[in-house]
């Protein structure tokens, strides 16, 4: 009973925050509502027994996306002008579209409630001894469906290349001048960020955690460092090679492992069973580092040192 | 319990679609896209939860999806920022001409 109440409250709150995100008059309010929406949705992930997703959502969906949105908002002009015109409730076109959409949603609800759910867990369960990781999500991510993860890192890297090709990095105006406490806070918190990321990375092979949450938390720490005005090394000429190498490291390591599968077992992406757990840890460290740096690279909105 | 979240996911989908197509501001449209993404993730996780024993494959898909959606958001934001810059430069030049 209490659980049902909690779920309904969470659902109503999430819906209300989504409404605020989309239809609040001020854009700033929309962005902040979106960040709180992300936090509430991570609670929903926990209720749905998906702690891995909750960790990643809290760090990436809320932390990093929120930082990206807020810094973009700071660079745009006149963001407080009412960016939302009142919904045209009385226009026949809008009304008919909304009714159609409502009917569509109703049928979608009926379909979702009736959905057959065989699930793939028996298949995954059966192959777990060969996976090299005892946590099923990590096994699926880095072994069974490793190709998806490889492509995802490639998507992220191409996003970085795309953003950097637009122009030189806009140095974020560091609020550290007005807030002298910020660099001290960043210096104090960075060891904690490192520790948490390392812990999640280590945990990943047997419990919720792994490369994605670890990379996200490292990246969030990195963005805090950029905010505190400690991101100068990314701009220096002599570090450009290292920066690019680290950005590509995750993808390159993953590809190397996949190709070594061709040589050792004859099948692309087949991890050799004897080495599977070591290889998974290796890939996890590489991807976590790359994800963290790519999130920081997003935040620059352009190519550094050019 | 999962039914509540299934209904929430569908409601969010509808809301985000209305937001996506009525938004004038590009940032607002991007926010709508993100909410739509979250709704789809929630549908996937509900499907995973409804299976006889917890299904890890949709979880992995959603983890991948979260990272892809932050990448799209970053690219779209960069484009919005550069478009806004170009627009102000254009209008400045027009003022100088006149």
mmCIF file of C-alpha atoms in Angstrom:
data_model
loop_
_atom_site.group_PDB
_atom_site.id
_atom_site.type_symbol
_atom_site.label_atom_id
_atom_site.label_comp_id
_atom_site.label_asym_id
_atom_site.label_seq_id
_atom_site.Cartn_x
_atom_site.Cartn_y
_atom_site.Cartn_z
ATOM 1 C CA UNK A 1 0.000 0.000 0.000
ATOM 2 C CA UNK A 2 2.743 2.404 1.034
ATOM 3 C CA UNK A 3 4.801 1.356 -1.975
ATOM 4 C CA UNK A 4 1.849 2.039 -4.260
ATOM 5 C CA UNK A 5 1.467 5.486 -2.728
ATOM 6 C CA UNK A 6 5.173 6.191 -3.261
ATOM 7 C CA UNK A 7 5.009 5.058 -6.870
ATOM 8 C CA UNK A 8 1.961 7.200 -7.616
ATOM 9 C CA UNK A 9 3.539 10.240 -5.952
ATOM 10 C CA UNK A 10 6.722 9.702 -7.930
ATOM 11 C CA UNK A 11 4.751 9.354 -11.164
ATOM 12 C CA UNK A 12 2.690 12.487 -10.536
ATOM 13 C CA UNK A 13 5.793 14.463 -9.554
ATOM 14 C CA UNK A 14 7.700 13.298 -12.628
ATOM 15 C CA UNK A 15 4.810 14.206 -14.914
ATOM 16 C CA UNK A 16 4.424 17.623 -13.327
ATOM 17 C CA UNK A 17 8.154 18.346 -13.682
ATOM 18 C CA UNK A 18 8.056 17.268 -17.332
ATOM 19 C CA UNK A 19 5.158 19.687 -17.821
ATOM 20 C CA UNK A 20 7.208 22.460 -16.199
ATOM 21 C CA UNK A 21 10.194 21.562 -18.375
ATOM 22 C CA UNK A 22 8.186 21.920 -21.550
ATOM 23 C CA UNK A 23 5.681 24.629 -20.769
ATOM 24 C CA UNK A 24 7.101 26.879 -18.022
ATOM 25 C CA UNK A 25 7.340 30.445 -19.242
ATOM 26 C CA UNK A 26 10.989 31.058 -18.425
ATOM 27 C CA UNK A 27 13.529 28.829 -20.117
ATOM 28 C CA UNK A 28 15.757 28.853 -17.024
ATOM 29 C CA UNK A 29 12.914 27.394 -15.021
ATOM 30 C CA UNK A 30 12.452 24.779 -17.736
ATOM 31 C CA UNK A 31 16.097 23.722 -17.558
ATOM 32 C CA UNK A 32 16.115 23.514 -13.766
ATOM 33 C CA UNK A 33 12.862 21.527 -13.864
ATOM 34 C CA UNK A 34 14.502 19.165 -16.328
ATOM 35 C CA UNK A 35 17.393 18.569 -13.927
ATOM 36 C CA UNK A 36 15.011 17.791 -11.055
ATOM 37 C CA UNK A 37 13.022 15.608 -13.479
ATOM 38 C CA UNK A 38 16.237 13.617 -14.047
ATOM 39 C CA UNK A 39 16.685 13.124 -10.294
ATOM 40 C CA UNK A 40 13.095 11.937 -9.813
ATOM 41 C CA UNK A 41 13.409 9.604 -12.764
ATOM 42 C CA UNK A 42 16.524 8.052 -11.192
ATOM 43 C CA UNK A 43 14.340 7.256 -8.175
ATOM 44 C CA UNK A 44 11.904 5.624 -10.596
ATOM 45 C CA UNK A 45 14.780 3.528 -12.006
ATOM 46 C CA UNK A 46 15.564 2.320 -8.507
ATOM 47 C CA UNK A 47 11.896 1.420 -7.977
ATOM 48 C CA UNK A 48 12.043 -0.514 -11.259
ATOM 49 C CA UNK A 49 15.144 -2.386 -10.003
ATOM 50 C CA UNK A 50 17.566 -0.816 -12.440
ATOM 51 C CA UNK A 51 20.309 0.604 -10.190
ATOM 52 C CA UNK A 52 22.866 0.772 -13.029
ATOM 53 C CA UNK A 53 20.584 3.067 -14.993
ATOM 54 C CA UNK A 54 19.821 5.119 -11.887
ATOM 55 C CA UNK A 55 23.551 5.776 -11.340
ATOM 56 C CA UNK A 56 24.151 6.705 -14.977
ATOM 57 C CA UNK A 57 21.019 8.861 -15.150
ATOM 58 C CA UNK A 58 21.881 10.766 -11.986
ATOM 59 C CA UNK A 59 25.408 11.501 -13.220
ATOM 60 C CA UNK A 60 24.881 11.932 -16.982
ATOM 61 C CA UNK A 61 21.183 12.673 -17.449
ATOM 62 C CA UNK A 62 21.036 15.151 -14.612
ATOM 63 C CA UNK A 63 24.579 16.275 -13.820
ATOM 64 C CA UNK A 64 26.324 16.548 -17.164
ATOM 65 C CA UNK A 65 23.276 17.365 -19.327
ATOM 66 C CA UNK A 66 22.228 19.964 -16.750
ATOM 67 C CA UNK A 67 25.701 21.557 -16.783
ATOM 68 C CA UNK A 68 25.695 21.593 -20.605
ATOM 69 C CA UNK A 69 22.218 23.146 -20.754
ATOM 70 C CA UNK A 70 22.974 25.752 -18.085
ATOM 71 C CA UNK A 71 26.252 26.838 -19.672
ATOM 72 C CA UNK A 72 24.548 27.105 -23.077
ATOM 73 C CA UNK A 73 21.759 29.099 -21.472
ATOM 74 C CA UNK A 74 24.341 31.470 -19.995
ATOM 75 C CA UNK A 75 25.750 32.156 -23.453
ATOM 76 C CA UNK A 76 22.432 32.761 -25.169
ATOM 77 C CA UNK A 77 20.763 36.145 -24.965
ATOM 78 C CA UNK A 78 17.220 36.989 -23.884
ATOM 79 C CA UNK A 79 16.497 33.558 -22.449
ATOM 80 C CA UNK A 80 13.991 34.930 -19.999
ATOM 81 C CA UNK A 81 11.629 36.215 -22.632
ATOM 82 C CA UNK A 82 8.540 34.012 -22.667
ATOM 83 C CA UNK A 83 9.790 31.321 -24.981
ATOM 84 C CA UNK A 84 6.502 29.537 -24.817
ATOM 85 C CA UNK A 85 3.384 30.969 -26.327
ATOM 86 C CA UNK A 86 0.181 29.857 -24.655
ATOM 87 C CA UNK A 87 -1.035 26.588 -26.082
ATOM 88 C CA UNK A 88 -3.635 27.386 -28.774
ATOM 89 C CA UNK A 89 -6.382 25.359 -27.145
ATOM 90 C CA UNK A 90 -9.125 26.780 -29.318
ATOM 91 C CA UNK A 91 -7.471 26.319 -32.683
ATOM 92 C CA UNK A 92 -9.224 23.369 -34.369
ATOM 93 C CA UNK A 93 -5.980 22.032 -35.813
ATOM 94 C CA UNK A 94 -4.256 21.919 -32.421
ATOM 95 C CA UNK A 95 -7.305 20.465 -30.716
ATOM 96 C CA UNK A 96 -7.768 17.696 -33.272
ATOM 97 C CA UNK A 97 -4.065 16.851 -33.114
ATOM 98 C CA UNK A 98 -4.151 16.650 -29.322
ATOM 99 C CA UNK A 99 -7.248 14.416 -29.419
ATOM 100 C CA UNK A 100 -5.550 12.166 -31.975
ATOM 101 C CA UNK A 101 -2.425 12.061 -29.798
ATOM 102 C CA UNK A 102 -4.558 11.219 -26.766
ATOM 103 C CA UNK A 103 -6.165 8.306 -28.607
ATOM 104 C CA UNK A 104 -2.722 7.162 -29.734
ATOM 105 C CA UNK A 105 -1.477 7.254 -26.136
ATOM 106 C CA UNK A 106 -4.545 5.330 -24.970
ATOM 107 C CA UNK A 107 -3.906 2.562 -27.484
ATOM 108 C CA UNK A 108 -0.216 2.584 -26.522
ATOM 109 C CA UNK A 109 -1.170 2.103 -22.851
ATOM 110 C CA UNK A 110 -3.406 -0.832 -23.777
ATOM 111 C CA UNK A 111 -0.617 -2.362 -25.854
ATOM 112 C CA UNK A 112 2.000 -1.865 -23.136
ATOM 113 C CA UNK A 113 -0.201 -3.421 -20.466
ATOM 114 C CA UNK A 114 -0.863 -6.452 -22.691
ATOM 115 C CA UNK A 115 2.726 -6.788 -23.874
ATOM 116 C CA UNK A 116 4.066 -10.350 -23.781
ATOM 117 C CA UNK A 117 7.312 -10.300 -21.830
ATOM 118 C CA UNK A 118 9.328 -13.415 -22.379
ATOM 119 C CA UNK A 119 12.590 -11.654 -21.440
ATOM 120 C CA UNK A 120 16.059 -12.753 -22.387
ATOM 121 C CA UNK A 121 17.244 -13.432 -18.845
ATOM 122 C CA UNK A 122 17.187 -17.269 -19.179
ATOM 123 C CA UNK A 123 19.468 -16.996 -22.229
ATOM 124 C CA UNK A 124 21.787 -14.571 -20.445
ATOM 125 C CA UNK A 125 21.703 -16.711 -17.296
ATOM 126 C CA UNK A 126 22.737 -19.795 -19.286
ATOM 127 C CA UNK A 127 25.813 -18.076 -20.743
ATOM 128 C CA UNK A 128 26.884 -16.243 -17.586
ATOM 129 C CA UNK A 129 29.691 -18.685 -16.657
ATOM 130 C CA UNK A 130 31.417 -17.840 -19.950
ATOM 131 C CA UNK A 131 31.011 -14.077 -19.653
ATOM 132 C CA UNK A 132 33.945 -13.123 -17.448
ATOM 133 C CA UNK A 133 31.737 -10.855 -15.313
ATOM 134 C CA UNK A 134 29.216 -11.956 -12.729
ATOM 135 C CA UNK A 135 26.946 -8.917 -13.056
ATOM 136 C CA UNK A 136 24.522 -9.618 -15.916
ATOM 137 C CA UNK A 137 24.270 -5.994 -17.137
ATOM 138 C CA UNK A 138 28.063 -5.683 -17.397
ATOM 139 C CA UNK A 139 28.217 -9.050 -19.150
ATOM 140 C CA UNK A 140 25.625 -7.938 -21.705
ATOM 141 C CA UNK A 141 27.249 -4.519 -22.188
ATOM 142 C CA UNK A 142 30.836 -5.590 -22.642
ATOM 143 C CA UNK A 143 30.639 -9.173 -23.819
ATOM 144 C CA UNK A 144 27.336 -10.415 -25.253
ATOM 145 C CA UNK A 145 26.333 -7.163 -26.910
ATOM 146 C CA UNK A 146 29.778 -5.554 -26.945
ATOM 147 C CA UNK A 147 29.261 -4.396 -30.505
ATOM 148 C CA UNK A 148 26.497 -1.998 -29.371
ATOM 149 C CA UNK A 149 28.804 -0.502 -26.769
ATOM 150 C CA UNK A 150 31.603 -0.143 -29.322
ATOM 151 C CA UNK A 151 29.268 1.724 -31.680
ATOM 152 C CA UNK A 152 28.057 3.884 -28.820
ATOM 153 C CA UNK A 153 31.597 4.983 -27.964
ATOM 154 C CA UNK A 154 32.044 5.691 -31.686
ATOM 155 C CA UNK A 155 28.880 7.842 -31.676
ATOM 156 C CA UNK A 156 30.215 9.773 -28.684
ATOM 157 C CA UNK A 157 33.603 10.284 -30.331
ATOM 158 C CA UNK A 158 31.982 11.503 -33.542
ATOM 159 C CA UNK A 159 29.905 13.938 -31.474
ATOM 160 C CA UNK A 160 33.161 15.313 -30.001
ATOM 161 C CA UNK A 161 34.714 15.593 -33.470
ATOM 162 C CA UNK A 162 31.590 17.320 -34.775
ATOM 163 C CA UNK A 163 31.543 19.871 -31.950
ATOM 164 C CA UNK A 164 35.254 20.550 -32.257
ATOM 165 C CA UNK A 165 34.941 21.051 -36.015
ATOM 166 C CA UNK A 166 32.514 23.934 -35.463
ATOM 167 C CA UNK A 167 35.133 26.311 -34.139
ATOM 168 C CA UNK A 168 37.545 27.148 -31.348
ATOM 169 C CA UNK A 169 36.617 26.383 -27.762
ATOM 170 C CA UNK A 170 34.790 29.104 -25.925
ATOM 171 C CA UNK A 171 36.572 29.299 -22.612
ATOM 172 C CA UNK A 172 33.840 29.040 -20.023
ATOM 173 C CA UNK A 173 33.646 32.204 -18.004
ATOM 174 C CA UNK A 174 34.944 30.907 -14.739
ATOM 175 C CA UNK A 175 32.714 31.829 -11.864
ATOM 176 C CA UNK A 176 35.798 31.306 -9.667
ATOM 177 C CA UNK A 177 36.489 35.042 -9.762
ATOM 178 C CA UNK A 178 33.232 35.778 -7.974
ATOM 179 C CA UNK A 179 33.272 32.617 -5.902
ATOM 180 C CA UNK A 180 36.700 32.195 -4.307
ATOM 181 C CA UNK A 181 35.459 29.079 -2.533
ATOM 182 C CA UNK A 182 34.903 27.185 -5.780
ATOM 183 C CA UNK A 183 38.518 26.206 -6.595
ATOM 184 C CA UNK A 184 39.013 25.103 -2.991
ATOM 185 C CA UNK A 185 35.815 23.077 -3.132
ATOM 186 C CA UNK A 186 36.865 21.507 -6.444
ATOM 187 C CA UNK A 187 40.273 20.617 -5.006
ATOM 188 C CA UNK A 188 38.579 19.111 -1.972
ATOM 189 C CA UNK A 189 35.988 17.142 -3.936
ATOM 190 C CA UNK A 190 38.177 15.818 -6.746
ATOM 191 C CA UNK A 191 39.777 13.023 -4.687
ATOM 192 C CA UNK A 192 36.254 11.956 -3.708
ATOM 193 C CA UNK A 193 35.164 11.917 -7.360
ATOM 194 C CA UNK A 194 38.249 9.814 -8.206
ATOM 195 C CA UNK A 195 37.612 7.422 -5.328
ATOM 196 C CA UNK A 196 33.924 6.944 -6.188
ATOM 197 C CA UNK A 197 34.719 6.415 -9.865
ATOM 198 C CA UNK A 198 37.428 3.865 -9.054
ATOM 199 C CA UNK A 199 35.096 2.081 -6.655
ATOM 200 C CA UNK A 200 32.279 1.902 -9.224
ATOM 201 C CA UNK A 201 34.737 0.632 -11.826
ATOM 202 C CA UNK A 202 35.944 -2.117 -9.529
ATOM 203 C CA UNK A 203 32.408 -3.032 -8.522
ATOM 204 C CA UNK A 204 31.207 -3.207 -12.109
ATOM 205 C CA UNK A 205 32.196 -6.820 -12.735
ATOM 206 C CA UNK A 206 30.017 -8.222 -9.959
ATOM 207 C CA UNK A 207 27.449 -5.610 -8.958
ATOM 208 C CA UNK A 208 25.704 -2.499 -10.320
ATOM 209 C CA UNK A 209 28.346 0.000 -11.393
ATOM 210 C CA UNK A 210 30.908 -0.266 -14.148
ATOM 211 C CA UNK A 211 32.352 1.881 -16.878
ATOM 212 C CA UNK A 212 29.338 4.070 -17.592
ATOM 213 C CA UNK A 213 28.562 5.414 -14.115
ATOM 214 C CA UNK A 214 32.297 5.628 -13.345
ATOM 215 C CA UNK A 215 33.000 7.596 -16.521
ATOM 216 C CA UNK A 216 30.009 9.829 -15.878
ATOM 217 C CA UNK A 217 31.132 10.638 -12.340
ATOM 218 C CA UNK A 218 34.703 11.302 -13.459
ATOM 219 C CA UNK A 219 33.346 13.538 -16.210
ATOM 220 C CA UNK A 220 31.156 15.437 -13.761
ATOM 221 C CA UNK A 221 34.223 15.977 -11.561
ATOM 222 C CA UNK A 222 36.121 17.173 -14.623
ATOM 223 C CA UNK A 223 33.413 19.693 -15.458
ATOM 224 C CA UNK A 224 33.570 20.975 -11.885
ATOM 225 C CA UNK A 225 37.326 21.385 -12.446
ATOM 226 C CA UNK A 226 36.657 23.358 -15.644
ATOM 227 C CA UNK A 227 34.188 25.543 -13.744
ATOM 228 C CA UNK A 228 36.792 26.217 -11.078
ATOM 229 C CA UNK A 229 39.217 27.421 -13.753
ATOM 230 C CA UNK A 230 41.501 24.387 -13.515
ATOM 231 C CA UNK A 231 40.936 23.230 -17.079
ATOM 232 C CA UNK A 232 43.893 25.135 -18.501
ATOM 233 C CA UNK A 233 45.812 21.995 -19.411
ATOM 234 C CA UNK A 234 43.207 21.109 -22.021
ATOM 235 C CA UNK A 235 44.047 24.349 -23.809
ATOM 236 C CA UNK A 236 47.829 24.041 -23.806
ATOM 237 C CA UNK A 237 49.543 23.107 -27.054
ATOM 238 C CA UNK A 238 51.862 20.491 -25.586
ATOM 239 C CA UNK A 239 48.946 18.513 -24.161
ATOM 240 C CA UNK A 240 46.874 18.338 -27.337
ATOM 241 C CA UNK A 241 48.398 15.045 -28.462
ATOM 242 C CA UNK A 242 47.816 13.407 -25.096
ATOM 243 C CA UNK A 243 44.265 14.755 -24.928
ATOM 244 C CA UNK A 244 43.384 13.337 -28.337
ATOM 245 C CA UNK A 245 45.073 10.032 -27.522
ATOM 246 C CA UNK A 246 43.032 9.666 -24.332
ATOM 247 C CA UNK A 247 39.831 10.621 -26.146
ATOM 248 C CA UNK A 248 40.372 7.841 -28.679
ATOM 249 C CA UNK A 249 41.742 5.354 -26.104
ATOM 250 C CA UNK A 250 38.412 3.756 -25.235
ATOM 251 C CA UNK A 251 37.379 3.153 -28.820
ATOM 252 C CA UNK A 252 40.859 2.019 -29.865
ATOM 253 C CA UNK A 253 41.179 -0.412 -26.971
ATOM 254 C CA UNK A 254 37.745 -1.827 -27.655
ATOM 255 C CA UNK A 255 38.510 -2.255 -31.362
ATOM 256 C CA UNK A 256 41.870 -3.893 -30.583
ATOM 257 C CA UNK A 257 40.180 -6.400 -28.273
ATOM 258 C CA UNK A 258 37.517 -7.080 -30.899
ATOM 259 C CA UNK A 259 40.150 -7.597 -33.584
ATOM 260 C CA UNK A 260 42.274 -9.800 -31.334
ATOM 261 C CA UNK A 261 39.150 -11.947 -31.109
ATOM 262 C CA UNK A 262 39.450 -12.526 -34.858
ATOM 263 C CA UNK A 263 43.047 -13.673 -34.461
ATOM 264 C CA UNK A 264 42.596 -15.875 -31.395
ATOM 265 C CA UNK A 265 39.132 -17.395 -31.849
ATOM 266 C CA UNK A 266 38.384 -16.577 -35.470
ATOM 267 C CA UNK A 267 35.246 -14.591 -34.665
ATOM 268 C CA UNK A 268 35.060 -10.801 -34.547
ATOM 269 C CA UNK A 269 34.363 -9.666 -30.999
ATOM 270 C CA UNK A 270 34.713 -13.093 -29.432
ATOM 271 C CA UNK A 271 36.558 -12.619 -26.140
ATOM 272 C CA UNK A 272 38.690 -15.647 -25.356
ATOM 273 C CA UNK A 273 37.104 -17.296 -22.343
ATOM 274 C CA UNK A 274 40.303 -17.686 -20.366
ATOM 275 C CA UNK A 275 41.008 -13.947 -20.516
ATOM 276 C CA UNK A 276 37.444 -12.621 -20.590
ATOM 277 C CA UNK A 277 37.405 -11.069 -17.114
ATOM 278 C CA UNK A 278 40.793 -9.353 -17.540
ATOM 279 C CA UNK A 279 39.814 -8.059 -20.964
ATOM 280 C CA UNK A 280 36.516 -6.727 -19.591
ATOM 281 C CA UNK A 281 38.335 -4.843 -16.823
ATOM 282 C CA UNK A 282 40.752 -3.425 -19.418
ATOM 283 C CA UNK A 283 37.925 -2.262 -21.685
ATOM 284 C CA UNK A 284 36.074 -0.832 -18.696
ATOM 285 C CA UNK A 285 39.044 1.281 -17.597
ATOM 286 C CA UNK A 286 39.620 2.551 -21.149
ATOM 287 C CA UNK A 287 35.990 3.380 -21.834
ATOM 288 C CA UNK A 288 35.484 5.038 -18.432
ATOM 289 C CA UNK A 289 38.475 7.347 -19.032
ATOM 290 C CA UNK A 290 37.343 8.134 -22.563
ATOM 291 C CA UNK A 291 33.740 8.771 -21.526
ATOM 292 C CA UNK A 292 34.908 11.141 -18.780
ATOM 293 C CA UNK A 293 37.144 13.103 -21.150
ATOM 294 C CA UNK A 294 34.527 13.189 -23.905
ATOM 295 C CA UNK A 295 31.976 14.632 -21.475
ATOM 296 C CA UNK A 296 34.531 17.321 -20.587
ATOM 297 C CA UNK A 297 35.191 17.863 -24.302
ATOM 298 C CA UNK A 298 31.471 18.445 -24.888
ATOM 299 C CA UNK A 299 31.536 21.133 -22.255
ATOM 300 C CA UNK A 300 34.156 23.150 -24.162
ATOM 301 C CA UNK A 301 31.789 23.577 -27.150
ATOM 302 C CA UNK A 302 34.717 23.792 -29.560
ATOM 303 C CA UNK A 303 38.250 22.678 -30.300
ATOM 304 C CA UNK A 304 40.755 23.693 -27.626
ATOM 305 C CA UNK A 305 44.027 25.455 -28.491
ATOM 306 C CA UNK A 306 43.145 26.538 -32.000
ATOM 307 C CA UNK B 1 3.349 -1.455 -9.706
ATOM 308 C CA UNK B 2 4.900 -1.577 -13.158
ATOM 309 C CA UNK B 3 1.548 -0.502 -14.599
ATOM 310 C CA UNK B 4 1.902 2.930 -12.987
ATOM 311 C CA UNK B 5 5.263 3.413 -14.661
ATOM 312 C CA UNK B 6 3.979 2.088 -17.988
ATOM 313 C CA UNK B 7 1.156 4.660 -17.901
ATOM 314 C CA UNK B 8 3.627 7.374 -16.816
ATOM 315 C CA UNK B 9 5.934 6.509 -19.737
ATOM 316 C CA UNK B 10 3.079 6.768 -22.222
ATOM 317 C CA UNK B 11 1.831 10.040 -20.699
ATOM 318 C CA UNK B 12 5.360 11.473 -20.893
ATOM 319 C CA UNK B 13 5.578 10.397 -24.538
ATOM 320 C CA UNK B 14 2.383 12.287 -25.360
ATOM 321 C CA UNK B 15 3.434 15.357 -23.384
ATOM 322 C CA UNK B 16 6.888 15.416 -24.977
ATOM 323 C CA UNK B 17 5.401 15.100 -28.476
ATOM 324 C CA UNK B 18 3.097 18.076 -27.843
ATOM 325 C CA UNK B 19 6.082 20.009 -26.472
ATOM 326 C CA UNK B 20 8.291 18.998 -29.380
ATOM 327 C CA UNK B 21 5.897 20.203 -32.046
ATOM 328 C CA UNK B 22 4.611 23.374 -30.392
ATOM 329 C CA UNK B 23 7.937 24.711 -29.109
ATOM 330 C CA UNK B 24 9.178 27.912 -30.749
ATOM 331 C CA UNK B 25 12.485 28.004 -28.960
ATOM 332 C CA UNK B 26 15.151 25.527 -30.061
ATOM 333 C CA UNK B 27 16.342 24.893 -26.492
ATOM 334 C CA UNK B 28 12.793 24.024 -25.528
ATOM 335 C CA UNK B 29 12.576 21.609 -28.426
ATOM 336 C CA UNK B 30 15.796 19.969 -27.262
ATOM 337 C CA UNK B 31 14.372 19.605 -23.752
ATOM 338 C CA UNK B 32 11.263 17.978 -25.252
ATOM 339 C CA UNK B 33 13.480 15.560 -27.156
ATOM 340 C CA UNK B 34 15.259 14.637 -23.912
ATOM 341 C CA UNK B 35 11.957 14.048 -22.102
ATOM 342 C CA UNK B 36 10.827 11.871 -25.022
ATOM 343 C CA UNK B 37 14.045 9.887 -24.678
ATOM 344 C CA UNK B 38 13.449 9.358 -20.959
ATOM 345 C CA UNK B 39 9.904 8.150 -21.720
ATOM 346 C CA UNK B 40 11.207 5.573 -24.183
ATOM 347 C CA UNK B 41 13.856 4.427 -21.675
ATOM 348 C CA UNK B 42 11.116 4.020 -19.096
ATOM 349 C CA UNK B 43 9.065 1.843 -21.462
ATOM 350 C CA UNK B 44 12.123 -0.357 -22.028
ATOM 351 C CA UNK B 45 12.847 -0.680 -18.302
ATOM 352 C CA UNK B 46 9.186 -1.488 -17.583
ATOM 353 C CA UNK B 47 9.356 -4.255 -20.178
ATOM 354 C CA UNK B 48 12.532 -5.547 -18.507
ATOM 355 C CA UNK B 49 10.832 -5.493 -15.097
ATOM 356 C CA UNK B 50 7.693 -7.252 -16.300
ATOM 357 C CA UNK B 51 9.666 -10.251 -17.569
ATOM 358 C CA UNK B 52 9.564 -13.371 -15.425
ATOM 359 C CA UNK B 53 13.020 -12.667 -14.017
ATOM 360 C CA UNK B 54 14.695 -9.283 -14.427
ATOM 361 C CA UNK B 55 15.897 -8.943 -18.023
ATOM 362 C CA UNK B 56 19.378 -7.341 -18.264
ATOM 363 C CA UNK B 57 19.343 -6.714 -22.041
ATOM 364 C CA UNK B 58 16.991 -3.675 -22.024
ATOM 365 C CA UNK B 59 19.037 -2.283 -19.114
ATOM 366 C CA UNK B 60 22.172 -2.409 -21.240
ATOM 367 C CA UNK B 61 20.273 -0.791 -24.128
ATOM 368 C CA UNK B 62 19.090 2.057 -21.896
ATOM 369 C CA UNK B 63 22.621 2.625 -20.532
ATOM 370 C CA UNK B 64 23.829 2.906 -24.122
ATOM 371 C CA UNK B 65 20.882 5.162 -24.938
ATOM 372 C CA UNK B 66 21.623 7.590 -22.087
ATOM 373 C CA UNK B 67 25.156 8.152 -23.368
ATOM 374 C CA UNK B 68 23.938 8.562 -26.954
ATOM 375 C CA UNK B 69 21.286 11.049 -25.842
ATOM 376 C CA UNK B 70 23.837 13.191 -23.972
ATOM 377 C CA UNK B 71 25.964 13.177 -27.151
ATOM 378 C CA UNK B 72 23.023 14.359 -29.282
ATOM 379 C CA UNK B 73 22.173 17.000 -26.701
ATOM 380 C CA UNK B 74 25.740 18.315 -26.727
ATOM 381 C CA UNK B 75 25.854 18.459 -30.542
ATOM 382 C CA UNK B 76 22.466 20.174 -30.739
ATOM 383 C CA UNK B 77 23.481 22.707 -28.070
ATOM 384 C CA UNK B 78 26.722 23.487 -29.913
ATOM 385 C CA UNK B 79 24.733 24.038 -33.125
ATOM 386 C CA UNK B 80 22.222 26.256 -31.293
ATOM 387 C CA UNK B 81 25.043 28.334 -29.788
ATOM 388 C CA UNK B 82 26.831 28.810 -33.109
ATOM 389 C CA UNK B 83 23.537 29.608 -34.863
ATOM 390 C CA UNK B 84 22.751 32.257 -32.233
ATOM 391 C CA UNK B 85 26.245 33.756 -32.673
ATOM 392 C CA UNK B 86 25.863 33.850 -36.440
ATOM 393 C CA UNK B 87 22.462 35.475 -36.085
ATOM 394 C CA UNK B 88 23.728 38.276 -33.830
ATOM 395 C CA UNK B 89 26.716 38.864 -36.162
ATOM 396 C CA UNK B 90 24.368 39.063 -39.133
ATOM 397 C CA UNK B 91 22.083 41.554 -37.455
ATOM 398 C CA UNK B 92 25.100 43.644 -36.350
ATOM 399 C CA UNK B 93 26.370 43.779 -39.939
ATOM 400 C CA UNK B 94 22.936 44.805 -41.155
ATOM 401 C CA UNK B 95 22.871 47.639 -38.598
ATOM 402 C CA UNK B 96 26.316 48.817 -39.813
ATOM 403 C CA UNK B 97 25.134 48.805 -43.451
ATOM 404 C CA UNK B 98 22.139 50.974 -42.700
#
